[in-house]
Amino acid sequence: MNDRDENRRFESLLGRLLEGGLNDEDRLEFGRFLEHDPSRRFQYLDYCQMHGLLRAEHGLLSSWQEFDEELPPLNAPRQKPAWRGLRSLVGVGVAAAVVAVLAAVVARSSRIPPATSTPPFRGDVVARLQKQVDARFLYVPAGEAAPPAGTAMPQGAYELCRGIIELQSESGVVLTLEAPASFTLLDRQGVRIDRGRVAAHVPRQATGFRVEIPNGTVIDLGTDFAVDAVQGEKSEVHVFNGKVQINLSGSKARGASPLHLTTGEAASIDYATGMPSGIDLDEQRFLRNLASTPRTYTQRVLELQPAVYYPMEPASDGATLRDVAFHRADAKIFFGEPRKSVWAAGKVGLALELGGPAQRTYAVAPEYPQAEGDELSVAAWVMAESRPRWGSIAKNWAGSDQWGQFHFGLHYDSGELEAHIQDSSGQEIMVKDSAPIPLRVWHHVAFVADGKTLHLYRNGEEVDGKPSRQLRRDPRIKALAIGTKLNLKADAPDSHDYNMWDGRLDELAIFNHALTPRQVRELFELGSVGVR
């Protein structure tokens, strides 16, 4: 985007901001403009002052709902001193708004949200913070922005600005919330969600747990369900298992009979009317737990003795991919400019969600145990949102002419799954699928070099194979890149083609031996049965 386009975009966002028309992504983009360009901060200040004075001088304040009750009758005499006072209030209000927005920008640039000036109401303890990943609040029980796991959570309103949390209510209900989220803990059997996504697991003894949303109340009848609440817009309810009753509210729904949803059903609820519409269940949208207990899939991968294994279950700092294999070659996440959380529902547990070249998020293990023999296997679950040029799953490769041990991702612009290795003669061996990888569905992908042949698999089936001799590695290229390809120094992504993944990556495992076709098939089938 050139300077002219950036100026047009900023002015468009500025105009929509003052009319209340920005969504969450627009607000983040607007904040970045203010954060990185002082001239735009002054432009924003002038714009706010100008609009405040115009509203005051020309009576436009009458369109502001909060002043409706204070305005005099139309036939009442004008009182000049009061009007001047009102104009002063407008000036003060505009200045305060500017200060507040600039404070928020500064806070966001330091990744720590500002504390509220007045502590919100806090009542009895009704829940406990069980787990958290890089969580930041505006205000929590003792005023801290980043409470540790185990923190008691009393009744009251909360604003989750960043990260993921798992709460357990006093009645045993487990709630998983993703930022950004505004919610209120009502009591041990109820929560109100004004904005954000929450998944609920309700044990039998807590049947009747309620989740209030902007346009109704969801009452559990023994379920696993999730809510995506949007104030002023449609909210959604998805039922994964069991049954819920939704008491509707809104101009058209008052007095209407409740809506009942059962396993596999979902509905959107219109904010203005309160009327429901049936929609498709979307299990991949919601994080349903932060469980750290070993799963069947995880146990089987470990039994196959990987050199490194990233199940994509985050550390509590939210910036580390943990290697759960023997060598503990953890990978650091480089965030780039993410517009949403990098954690999402995975094929097994959680997944790392990357946003392609625009987001520029990836992970790096600076050194990992590379294969020293002639055998190598790499397997993962992947979901592609699009097919960026040379989109990377994982690579020990550098630039366009420095070949490392392997290159695994999508082919150039056409987007077929492919794998490259370098054999002992220095020749690059490539295998490639016959069609572009289908988008927005999970695939189990793998390649195996067994010393004689390089095999490529998708969803348990071999899709290509080429003869290959002994496996070679470049001692200069020590890093494992996840979601990108690095340069030779391993200090940044390769600048030539960018190589960024757009979508989700899960259960990445590297084996310094050859998996058999049966073992590859087994991993596909084990992940396909919905192990979570």
Short mmCIF file of C-alpha atoms in Angstrom, two decimals:
data_model
loop_
_atom_site.label_atom_id
_atom_site.label_comp_id
_atom_site.label_asym_id
_atom_site.label_seq_id
_atom_site.Cartn_x
_atom_site.Cartn_y
_atom_site.Cartn_z
CA MET A 1 0.00 0.00 0.00
CA ASN A 2 1.53 3.38 -1.06
CA ASP A 3 1.32 6.65 0.90
CA ARG A 4 -1.73 7.87 -1.00
CA ASP A 5 -3.62 4.64 -0.35
CA GLU A 6 -2.61 4.71 3.32
CA ASN A 7 -3.88 8.29 3.70
CA ARG A 8 -7.20 7.37 2.09
CA ARG A 9 -7.52 4.33 4.32
CA PHE A 10 -6.75 6.34 7.47
CA GLU A 11 -9.28 9.05 6.56
CA SER A 12 -11.91 6.39 5.87
CA LEU A 13 -11.30 4.76 9.25
CA LEU A 14 -11.31 8.15 10.97
CA GLY A 15 -14.70 9.08 9.55
CA ARG A 16 -16.21 5.73 10.43
CA LEU A 17 -14.73 5.84 13.93
CA LEU A 18 -16.61 8.99 14.88
CA GLU A 19 -19.82 7.42 13.58
CA GLY A 20 -19.24 4.26 15.64
CA GLY A 21 -18.82 2.06 12.56
CA LEU A 22 -15.51 0.27 13.20
CA ASN A 23 -15.32 -3.44 13.88
CA ASP A 24 -12.56 -5.02 16.01
CA GLU A 25 -10.13 -5.45 13.10
CA ASP A 26 -10.69 -1.86 11.94
CA ARG A 27 -10.01 -0.56 15.45
CA LEU A 28 -6.73 -2.47 15.63
CA GLU A 29 -5.70 -1.09 12.22
CA PHE A 30 -6.63 2.45 13.28
CA GLY A 31 -4.62 1.99 16.49
CA ARG A 32 -1.56 0.96 14.48
CA PHE A 33 -1.84 4.11 12.36
CA LEU A 34 -1.85 6.26 15.51
CA GLU A 35 0.90 4.25 17.13
CA HIS A 36 3.40 4.53 14.30
CA ASP A 37 2.75 8.04 12.92
CA PRO A 38 2.70 11.17 15.18
CA SER A 39 1.29 13.32 12.33
CA ARG A 40 -1.79 11.11 12.21
CA ARG A 41 -2.28 11.51 15.97
CA PHE A 42 -2.39 15.29 15.47
CA GLN A 43 -4.75 14.82 12.50
CA TYR A 44 -7.04 12.74 14.71
CA LEU A 45 -6.94 15.39 17.47
CA ASP A 46 -7.83 18.19 15.04
CA TYR A 47 -10.61 16.09 13.54
CA CYS A 48 -12.17 15.43 16.95
CA GLN A 49 -11.94 19.10 17.98
CA MET A 50 -13.50 20.25 14.71
CA HIS A 51 -16.42 17.84 14.97
CA GLY A 52 -16.98 18.70 18.62
CA LEU A 53 -17.21 22.41 17.86
CA LEU A 54 -19.47 21.85 14.85
CA ARG A 55 -21.85 19.78 16.92
CA ALA A 56 -21.92 22.46 19.62
CA GLU A 57 -22.31 25.49 17.31
CA HIS A 58 -24.95 24.00 15.02
CA GLY A 59 -27.09 22.06 17.44
CA LEU A 60 -26.01 18.63 16.25
CA LEU A 61 -25.79 17.47 19.85
CA SER A 62 -29.52 16.86 19.74
CA SER A 63 -28.77 13.74 17.74
CA TRP A 64 -26.77 12.29 20.63
CA GLN A 65 -28.97 9.96 22.60
CA GLU A 66 -27.24 10.61 25.91
CA PHE A 67 -28.29 14.30 25.78
CA ASP A 68 -31.90 13.75 24.68
CA GLU A 69 -33.37 14.09 28.16
CA GLU A 70 -31.38 17.25 28.93
CA LEU A 71 -32.40 19.30 25.87
CA PRO A 72 -35.05 22.01 26.46
CA PRO A 73 -38.41 21.94 24.63
CA LEU A 74 -38.41 23.32 21.10
CA ASN A 75 -40.40 26.42 22.12
CA ALA A 76 -38.25 27.21 25.15
CA PRO A 77 -36.13 30.43 25.01
CA ARG A 78 -32.47 29.90 24.28
CA GLN A 79 -30.15 30.42 27.22
CA LYS A 80 -26.80 31.57 25.97
CA PRO A 81 -24.73 30.94 29.12
CA ALA A 82 -25.99 27.36 29.34
CA TRP A 83 -25.16 26.80 25.67
CA ARG A 84 -21.64 28.10 26.16
CA GLY A 85 -21.31 25.78 29.11
CA LEU A 86 -22.46 22.89 26.96
CA ARG A 87 -19.90 23.80 24.32
CA SER A 88 -17.21 23.78 26.98
CA LEU A 89 -18.36 20.36 28.08
CA VAL A 90 -18.07 19.19 24.49
CA GLY A 91 -14.52 20.48 24.31
CA VAL A 92 -13.63 18.76 27.54
CA GLY A 93 -15.31 15.57 26.37
CA VAL A 94 -13.46 15.59 23.06
CA ALA A 95 -10.16 16.19 24.80
CA ALA A 96 -10.86 13.39 27.23
CA ALA A 97 -11.76 11.07 24.38
CA VAL A 98 -8.52 11.91 22.58
CA VAL A 99 -6.47 11.29 25.71
CA ALA A 100 -8.26 8.00 26.29
CA VAL A 101 -7.67 6.76 22.73
CA LEU A 102 -4.00 7.80 22.75
CA ALA A 103 -3.53 6.12 26.12
CA ALA A 104 -5.04 2.97 24.69
CA VAL A 105 -2.68 3.14 21.70
CA VAL A 106 0.36 3.50 23.96
CA ALA A 107 -0.88 0.65 26.12
CA ARG A 108 -1.41 -1.60 23.11
CA SER A 109 2.08 -0.89 21.82
CA SER A 110 3.50 -2.18 25.11
CA ARG A 111 1.08 -5.17 24.98
CA ILE A 112 -0.24 -4.35 28.50
CA PRO A 113 -3.72 -2.83 28.78
CA PRO A 114 -4.34 0.21 31.01
CA ALA A 115 -6.05 -0.36 34.35
CA THR A 116 -9.47 1.18 34.90
CA SER A 117 -9.53 4.21 37.19
CA THR A 118 -12.39 2.88 39.30
CA PRO A 119 -12.40 -0.76 40.36
CA PRO A 120 -15.55 -2.54 39.19
CA PHE A 121 -17.95 -4.24 41.57
CA ARG A 122 -16.71 -7.46 43.11
CA GLY A 123 -18.93 -9.83 45.08
CA ASP A 124 -18.60 -13.39 46.30
CA VAL A 125 -16.11 -15.76 44.70
CA VAL A 126 -18.04 -17.83 42.15
CA ALA A 127 -15.28 -19.23 39.91
CA ARG A 128 -11.56 -19.87 39.67
CA LEU A 129 -9.06 -19.22 36.87
CA GLN A 130 -7.92 -22.76 36.06
CA LYS A 131 -5.59 -22.09 33.12
CA GLN A 132 -4.53 -19.14 30.99
CA VAL A 133 -2.49 -18.49 27.87
CA ASP A 134 -0.97 -15.00 27.61
CA ALA A 135 -4.07 -13.55 29.30
CA ARG A 136 -4.41 -9.81 29.97
CA PHE A 137 -7.38 -8.13 31.66
CA LEU A 138 -8.28 -4.50 32.17
CA TYR A 139 -8.97 -5.29 35.81
CA VAL A 140 -9.17 -8.48 37.85
CA PRO A 141 -9.72 -9.20 41.55
CA ALA A 142 -6.63 -7.52 43.02
CA GLY A 143 -6.10 -5.00 40.21
CA GLU A 144 -3.49 -7.07 38.36
CA ALA A 145 -3.64 -7.25 34.55
CA ALA A 146 -2.22 -10.77 34.29
CA PRO A 147 -3.58 -13.04 37.04
CA PRO A 148 -1.90 -16.44 37.51
CA ALA A 149 -3.67 -19.77 37.26
CA GLY A 150 -5.54 -20.51 40.46
CA THR A 151 -6.80 -16.94 40.97
CA ALA A 152 -10.23 -16.75 42.66
CA MET A 153 -12.74 -14.89 40.47
CA PRO A 154 -15.57 -13.06 42.31
CA GLN A 155 -18.85 -11.80 40.89
CA GLY A 156 -18.55 -8.78 38.63
CA ALA A 157 -17.65 -7.53 35.15
CA TYR A 158 -14.40 -8.41 33.37
CA GLU A 159 -12.71 -7.32 30.14
CA LEU A 160 -10.34 -9.90 28.65
CA CYS A 161 -8.09 -7.96 26.28
CA ARG A 162 -5.70 -10.67 25.16
CA GLY A 163 -5.17 -14.40 25.37
CA ILE A 164 -7.29 -17.36 26.40
CA ILE A 165 -8.61 -18.34 29.82
CA GLU A 166 -10.31 -21.36 31.32
CA LEU A 167 -12.61 -20.74 34.28
CA GLN A 168 -14.29 -23.29 36.50
CA SER A 169 -17.41 -22.14 38.32
CA GLU A 170 -18.18 -23.17 41.87
CA SER A 171 -20.83 -25.50 40.41
CA GLY A 172 -18.24 -27.31 38.25
CA VAL A 173 -18.94 -25.70 34.85
CA VAL A 174 -15.79 -25.16 32.75
CA LEU A 175 -15.78 -22.03 30.55
CA THR A 176 -13.15 -21.37 27.87
CA LEU A 177 -13.07 -17.72 26.75
CA GLU A 178 -11.09 -16.11 23.93
CA ALA A 179 -10.07 -12.46 23.83
CA PRO A 180 -11.46 -9.96 23.13
CA ALA A 181 -14.30 -10.69 25.51
CA SER A 182 -16.52 -8.70 27.88
CA PHE A 183 -18.28 -10.85 30.45
CA THR A 184 -19.87 -10.72 33.89
CA LEU A 185 -19.78 -13.51 36.45
CA LEU A 186 -23.31 -13.44 37.84
CA ASP A 187 -23.25 -16.32 40.32
CA ARG A 188 -22.09 -19.94 40.53
CA GLN A 189 -24.71 -20.92 37.93
CA GLY A 190 -24.63 -17.99 35.53
CA VAL A 191 -22.51 -15.72 33.34
CA ARG A 192 -23.37 -12.85 30.98
CA ILE A 193 -21.42 -12.53 27.72
CA ASP A 194 -21.71 -9.08 26.15
CA ARG A 195 -19.00 -9.71 23.58
CA GLY A 196 -16.77 -12.63 22.70
CA ARG A 197 -16.63 -16.39 22.33
CA VAL A 198 -17.13 -18.84 25.15
CA ALA A 199 -17.36 -22.63 25.14
CA ALA A 200 -19.04 -24.32 28.09
CA HIS A 201 -18.73 -27.85 29.42
CA VAL A 202 -21.57 -28.44 31.90
CA PRO A 203 -21.41 -31.56 34.10
CA ARG A 204 -24.62 -33.27 35.14
CA GLN A 205 -24.68 -31.72 38.61
CA ALA A 206 -24.64 -28.21 37.10
CA THR A 207 -27.55 -28.72 34.67
CA GLY A 208 -29.47 -25.46 34.39
CA PHE A 209 -26.36 -23.27 34.06
CA ARG A 210 -27.30 -20.12 32.12
CA VAL A 211 -25.39 -17.91 29.71
CA GLU A 212 -26.98 -14.52 29.10
CA ILE A 213 -26.28 -13.05 25.66
CA PRO A 214 -27.31 -9.64 24.24
CA ASN A 215 -30.53 -11.07 22.77
CA GLY A 216 -31.52 -13.94 25.02
CA THR A 217 -30.56 -16.44 27.71
CA VAL A 218 -29.10 -19.86 26.97
CA ILE A 219 -30.10 -22.43 29.60
CA ASP A 220 -28.15 -25.66 29.71
CA LEU A 221 -29.98 -28.96 29.80
CA GLY A 222 -26.83 -31.09 30.06
CA THR A 223 -24.47 -30.02 27.28
CA ASP A 224 -21.25 -28.98 25.64
CA PHE A 225 -22.07 -25.80 23.78
CA ALA A 226 -20.55 -22.50 22.68
CA VAL A 227 -21.71 -18.91 22.25
CA ASP A 228 -20.38 -16.16 19.99
CA ALA A 229 -21.88 -12.94 21.36
CA VAL A 230 -21.82 -9.64 19.48
CA GLN A 231 -23.47 -6.61 21.08
CA GLY A 232 -25.80 -4.89 18.62
CA GLU A 233 -25.50 -7.68 16.04
CA LYS A 234 -26.37 -11.34 15.65
CA SER A 235 -25.16 -13.75 18.32
CA GLU A 236 -24.73 -17.46 17.73
CA VAL A 237 -25.27 -20.61 19.81
CA HIS A 238 -23.68 -23.95 18.79
CA VAL A 239 -24.47 -27.26 20.53
CA PHE A 240 -21.77 -29.93 20.33
CA ASN A 241 -23.43 -32.42 22.62
CA GLY A 242 -26.69 -32.44 24.59
CA LYS A 243 -29.42 -29.83 24.60
CA VAL A 244 -30.03 -26.14 25.40
CA GLN A 245 -33.07 -23.94 25.75
CA ILE A 246 -32.81 -20.32 24.54
CA ASN A 247 -35.23 -17.81 26.04
CA LEU A 248 -35.50 -15.11 23.38
CA SER A 249 -35.69 -11.35 23.87
CA GLY A 250 -36.13 -8.49 21.43
CA SER A 251 -38.88 -6.47 19.74
CA LYS A 252 -40.36 -9.46 17.88
CA ALA A 253 -39.45 -12.25 20.26
CA ARG A 254 -41.14 -11.06 23.44
CA GLY A 255 -43.59 -13.73 24.47
CA ALA A 256 -42.31 -16.14 21.82
CA SER A 257 -41.80 -19.75 22.82
CA PRO A 258 -38.19 -20.74 23.69
CA LEU A 259 -35.88 -22.18 21.06
CA HIS A 260 -34.50 -25.67 21.73
CA LEU A 261 -31.25 -26.89 20.14
CA THR A 262 -29.82 -30.40 20.37
CA THR A 263 -26.56 -32.10 19.41
CA GLY A 264 -25.23 -30.86 16.06
CA GLU A 265 -27.57 -27.86 15.82
CA ALA A 266 -26.83 -24.14 15.84
CA ALA A 267 -28.71 -20.86 15.52
CA SER A 268 -28.04 -17.16 15.13
CA ILE A 269 -30.18 -14.74 17.13
CA ASP A 270 -30.88 -11.31 15.66
CA TYR A 271 -30.11 -8.49 18.09
CA ALA A 272 -32.93 -6.09 17.18
CA THR A 273 -35.79 -8.54 16.78
CA GLY A 274 -34.56 -11.43 18.91
CA MET A 275 -35.71 -13.88 16.22
CA PRO A 276 -33.62 -17.02 15.58
CA SER A 277 -32.35 -18.49 12.30
CA GLY A 278 -30.91 -21.95 11.87
CA ILE A 279 -27.25 -22.16 10.79
CA ASP A 280 -24.66 -24.89 10.37
CA LEU A 281 -22.70 -26.10 13.38
CA ASP A 282 -19.12 -24.78 13.33
CA GLU A 283 -16.91 -26.84 15.63
CA GLN A 284 -13.70 -25.31 14.27
CA ARG A 285 -14.52 -21.77 15.38
CA PHE A 286 -14.37 -22.39 19.12
CA LEU A 287 -11.61 -23.36 21.54
CA ARG A 288 -13.34 -25.88 23.75
CA ASN A 289 -10.69 -26.53 26.41
CA LEU A 290 -7.07 -25.99 27.42
CA ALA A 291 -6.60 -29.57 28.61
CA SER A 292 -3.00 -30.60 29.23
CA THR A 293 -3.64 -34.31 29.76
CA PRO A 294 -2.16 -36.67 27.13
CA ARG A 295 -4.51 -37.67 24.33
CA THR A 296 -4.59 -40.93 22.41
CA TYR A 297 -3.12 -39.29 19.30
CA THR A 298 -0.33 -37.67 21.34
CA GLN A 299 0.52 -40.94 23.05
CA ARG A 300 0.74 -42.79 19.74
CA VAL A 301 3.06 -40.19 18.19
CA LEU A 302 5.35 -40.42 21.22
CA GLU A 303 5.41 -44.21 20.93
CA LEU A 304 6.82 -43.74 17.41
CA GLN A 305 9.81 -41.89 18.94
CA PRO A 306 9.85 -38.50 17.21
CA ALA A 307 12.98 -36.35 17.21
CA VAL A 308 10.75 -33.31 17.85
CA TYR A 309 7.00 -33.10 18.36
CA TYR A 310 4.87 -29.95 18.61
CA PRO A 311 1.26 -30.80 19.56
CA MET A 312 0.55 -27.03 19.39
CA GLU A 313 -0.56 -26.88 23.01
CA PRO A 314 0.78 -23.47 24.11
CA ALA A 315 2.91 -22.66 27.12
CA SER A 316 1.31 -20.21 29.55
CA ASP A 317 3.24 -17.29 28.03
CA GLY A 318 1.48 -17.93 24.71
CA ALA A 319 4.72 -17.34 22.82
CA THR A 320 6.27 -20.81 22.87
CA LEU A 321 5.57 -24.04 21.01
CA ARG A 322 6.55 -26.83 23.38
CA ASP A 323 8.47 -29.80 22.02
CA VAL A 324 7.19 -32.74 24.07
CA ALA A 325 9.72 -35.21 22.62
CA PHE A 326 13.00 -36.11 24.32
CA HIS A 327 15.15 -33.21 23.09
CA ARG A 328 12.80 -30.37 24.20
CA ALA A 329 13.66 -28.20 21.20
CA ASP A 330 10.98 -25.58 21.95
CA ALA A 331 10.12 -23.11 19.20
CA LYS A 332 9.64 -19.37 19.71
CA ILE A 333 6.65 -17.68 18.09
CA PHE A 334 7.34 -14.45 16.17
CA PHE A 335 4.03 -12.63 16.08
CA GLY A 336 4.41 -10.14 13.22
CA GLU A 337 1.11 -8.26 13.10
CA PRO A 338 -1.60 -10.72 14.12
CA ARG A 339 -5.16 -9.37 13.94
CA LYS A 340 -6.50 -12.14 16.14
CA SER A 341 -5.27 -14.84 18.48
CA VAL A 342 -2.73 -17.25 17.02
CA TRP A 343 -4.46 -20.10 18.89
CA ALA A 344 -7.50 -21.83 17.47
CA ALA A 345 -9.37 -25.12 17.65
CA GLY A 346 -7.14 -27.85 16.28
CA LYS A 347 -7.65 -31.27 14.81
CA VAL A 348 -6.40 -32.61 18.14
CA GLY A 349 -6.72 -30.05 20.96
CA LEU A 350 -5.43 -26.61 19.93
CA ALA A 351 -3.71 -25.46 16.75
CA LEU A 352 -1.38 -22.65 15.73
CA GLU A 353 -3.32 -20.29 13.43
CA LEU A 354 -1.28 -18.19 11.02
CA GLY A 355 -2.47 -15.41 8.74
CA GLY A 356 -0.19 -15.64 5.73
CA PRO A 357 2.03 -12.86 4.33
CA ALA A 358 -0.15 -10.05 5.74
CA GLN A 359 0.15 -11.29 9.33
CA ARG A 360 3.78 -12.53 9.15
CA THR A 361 3.53 -14.85 12.16
CA TYR A 362 5.76 -17.93 12.31
CA ALA A 363 7.80 -20.01 14.78
CA VAL A 364 11.45 -21.04 14.97
CA ALA A 365 13.38 -23.72 16.84
CA PRO A 366 16.95 -22.32 16.56
CA GLU A 367 18.49 -25.79 16.70
CA TYR A 368 16.83 -29.17 16.55
CA PRO A 369 18.15 -32.74 16.17
CA GLN A 370 18.42 -33.29 12.43
CA ALA A 371 18.56 -36.73 10.87
CA GLU A 372 22.13 -37.95 10.52
CA GLY A 373 21.28 -41.14 8.65
CA ASP A 374 19.41 -41.61 5.40
CA GLU A 375 15.85 -41.72 6.77
CA LEU A 376 13.45 -38.90 7.65
CA SER A 377 9.69 -38.54 8.17
CA VAL A 378 7.59 -35.42 8.79
CA ALA A 379 3.86 -35.51 9.62
CA ALA A 380 1.27 -32.89 10.59
CA TRP A 381 -2.39 -31.93 10.45
CA VAL A 382 -3.01 -28.79 8.37
CA MET A 383 -5.91 -26.59 7.34
CA ALA A 384 -5.31 -23.98 4.62
CA GLU A 385 -7.37 -20.80 4.36
CA SER A 386 -5.61 -19.84 1.13
CA ARG A 387 -2.56 -20.95 -0.86
CA PRO A 388 0.20 -18.32 -0.55
CA ARG A 389 3.26 -18.66 -2.77
CA TRP A 390 5.42 -21.49 -1.40
CA GLY A 391 3.21 -21.63 1.73
CA SER A 392 5.29 -23.36 4.40
CA ILE A 393 4.32 -26.10 6.83
CA ALA A 394 7.85 -26.70 8.13
CA LYS A 395 11.28 -26.24 6.53
CA ASN A 396 14.96 -26.72 7.22
CA TRP A 397 15.88 -24.80 4.09
CA ALA A 398 17.20 -21.33 3.28
CA GLY A 399 16.71 -18.89 0.44
CA SER A 400 16.25 -20.21 -3.06
CA ASP A 401 19.66 -21.83 -3.60
CA GLN A 402 20.73 -22.98 -0.11
CA TRP A 403 19.18 -26.39 0.33
CA GLY A 404 18.90 -27.82 3.79
CA GLN A 405 17.49 -31.17 4.83
CA PHE A 406 13.83 -30.73 3.87
CA HIS A 407 11.23 -28.34 2.46
CA PHE A 408 7.55 -29.16 3.21
CA GLY A 409 4.59 -27.03 2.17
CA LEU A 410 2.72 -25.86 -0.93
CA HIS A 411 4.07 -25.61 -4.47
CA TYR A 412 4.73 -22.08 -5.76
CA ASP A 413 1.44 -20.35 -6.76
CA SER A 414 -0.51 -23.46 -7.75
CA GLY A 415 -0.81 -24.71 -4.15
CA GLU A 416 -0.26 -28.48 -4.41
CA LEU A 417 1.19 -30.23 -1.35
CA GLU A 418 4.89 -30.91 -1.94
CA ALA A 419 8.11 -32.02 -0.24
CA HIS A 420 11.78 -31.55 -1.19
CA ILE A 421 14.93 -33.19 0.14
CA GLN A 422 18.58 -33.03 -0.90
CA ASP A 423 20.30 -36.33 -1.59
CA SER A 424 23.99 -37.20 -1.31
CA SER A 425 24.72 -36.15 -4.89
CA GLY A 426 23.49 -32.64 -4.17
CA GLN A 427 20.40 -33.19 -6.31
CA GLU A 428 17.06 -31.76 -5.16
CA ILE A 429 14.35 -34.44 -5.10
CA MET A 430 10.75 -33.21 -5.15
CA VAL A 431 7.41 -34.98 -4.77
CA LYS A 432 4.12 -33.20 -5.42
CA ASP A 433 0.39 -33.88 -5.20
CA SER A 434 -1.65 -33.80 -8.39
CA ALA A 435 -4.14 -31.08 -7.34
CA PRO A 436 -4.14 -27.95 -5.15
CA ILE A 437 -4.79 -28.68 -1.50
CA PRO A 438 -8.53 -28.23 -0.71
CA LEU A 439 -9.19 -25.24 1.53
CA ARG A 440 -10.87 -24.96 4.95
CA VAL A 441 -10.78 -28.67 5.74
CA TRP A 442 -8.27 -30.64 7.80
CA HIS A 443 -5.71 -32.84 6.03
CA HIS A 444 -3.16 -35.24 7.46
CA VAL A 445 0.04 -34.66 5.48
CA ALA A 446 3.34 -36.52 5.62
CA PHE A 447 6.46 -37.34 3.65
CA VAL A 448 8.89 -40.20 4.23
CA ALA A 449 12.45 -40.60 2.94
CA ASP A 450 13.46 -44.24 3.48
CA GLY A 451 16.88 -44.18 1.77
CA LYS A 452 15.51 -45.46 -1.54
CA THR A 453 12.35 -43.47 -2.23
CA LEU A 454 10.82 -40.14 -1.21
CA HIS A 455 7.10 -40.74 -0.51
CA LEU A 456 4.39 -38.06 -0.15
CA TYR A 457 1.10 -38.77 1.67
CA ARG A 458 -2.18 -36.92 2.10
CA ASN A 459 -4.93 -38.32 4.32
CA GLY A 460 -3.16 -41.65 4.67
CA GLU A 461 -2.73 -42.30 0.93
CA GLU A 462 0.50 -41.99 -1.04
CA VAL A 463 0.05 -39.31 -3.72
CA ASP A 464 3.58 -39.26 -5.19
CA GLY A 465 6.95 -40.99 -4.92
CA LYS A 466 10.42 -40.45 -6.46
CA PRO A 467 13.66 -42.44 -6.19
CA SER A 468 16.17 -40.85 -3.82
CA ARG A 469 19.58 -41.80 -2.49
CA GLN A 470 21.27 -40.94 0.79
CA LEU A 471 19.88 -38.00 2.73
CA ARG A 472 22.06 -34.89 2.99
CA ARG A 473 22.01 -31.90 5.33
CA ASP A 474 23.69 -28.48 5.30
CA PRO A 475 25.51 -27.85 8.62
CA ARG A 476 25.01 -24.09 8.16
CA ILE A 477 21.21 -24.48 8.29
CA LYS A 478 20.43 -25.47 11.89
CA ALA A 479 16.98 -23.99 12.49
CA LEU A 480 13.55 -25.49 12.01
CA ALA A 481 11.09 -22.93 10.63
CA ILE A 482 7.36 -23.48 11.19
CA GLY A 483 4.96 -21.58 8.95
CA THR A 484 7.73 -19.90 6.91
CA LYS A 485 11.17 -20.41 5.32
CA LEU A 486 14.12 -18.59 6.90
CA ASN A 487 17.13 -16.92 5.33
CA LEU A 488 20.59 -18.45 5.68
CA LYS A 489 21.30 -16.52 8.90
CA ALA A 490 18.01 -17.81 10.37
CA ASP A 491 17.24 -14.33 11.74
CA ALA A 492 14.26 -13.52 9.46
CA PRO A 493 12.02 -15.09 6.83
CA ASP A 494 13.46 -15.42 3.35
CA SER A 495 12.64 -12.15 1.60
CA HIS A 496 12.41 -13.61 -1.89
CA ASP A 497 9.09 -15.45 -1.76
CA TYR A 498 7.95 -14.97 1.87
CA ASN A 499 6.72 -18.57 2.24
CA MET A 500 4.06 -17.83 4.90
CA TRP A 501 1.33 -20.32 5.84
CA ASP A 502 -2.27 -19.08 5.88
CA GLY A 503 -4.39 -21.36 8.06
CA ARG A 504 -3.88 -23.77 10.95
CA LEU A 505 -1.03 -26.15 11.79
CA ASP A 506 -1.39 -28.94 14.33
CA GLU A 507 0.51 -32.01 15.61
CA LEU A 508 3.80 -31.36 13.78
CA ALA A 509 6.20 -34.27 14.33
CA ILE A 510 9.62 -35.01 12.82
CA PHE A 511 11.09 -38.53 12.96
CA ASN A 512 14.71 -39.29 12.17
CA HIS A 513 13.62 -42.65 10.81
CA ALA A 514 11.17 -43.84 8.16
CA LEU A 515 7.53 -44.35 9.10
CA THR A 516 5.88 -47.28 7.36
CA PRO A 517 2.83 -46.74 5.13
CA ARG A 518 0.77 -48.49 7.80
CA GLN A 519 1.97 -46.09 10.51
CA VAL A 520 1.16 -43.05 8.35
CA ARG A 521 -2.30 -44.46 7.72
CA GLU A 522 -2.76 -45.15 11.43
CA LEU A 523 -2.03 -41.52 12.37
CA PHE A 524 -4.52 -40.29 9.78
CA GLU A 525 -7.23 -42.64 11.01
CA LEU A 526 -6.55 -41.89 14.67
CA GLY A 527 -6.90 -38.15 14.09
CA SER A 528 -9.95 -38.60 11.89
CA VAL A 529 -12.14 -40.10 14.61
CA GLY A 530 -12.44 -36.74 16.35
CA VAL A 531 -9.88 -37.20 19.11
CA ARG A 532 -9.82 -33.97 21.10
#
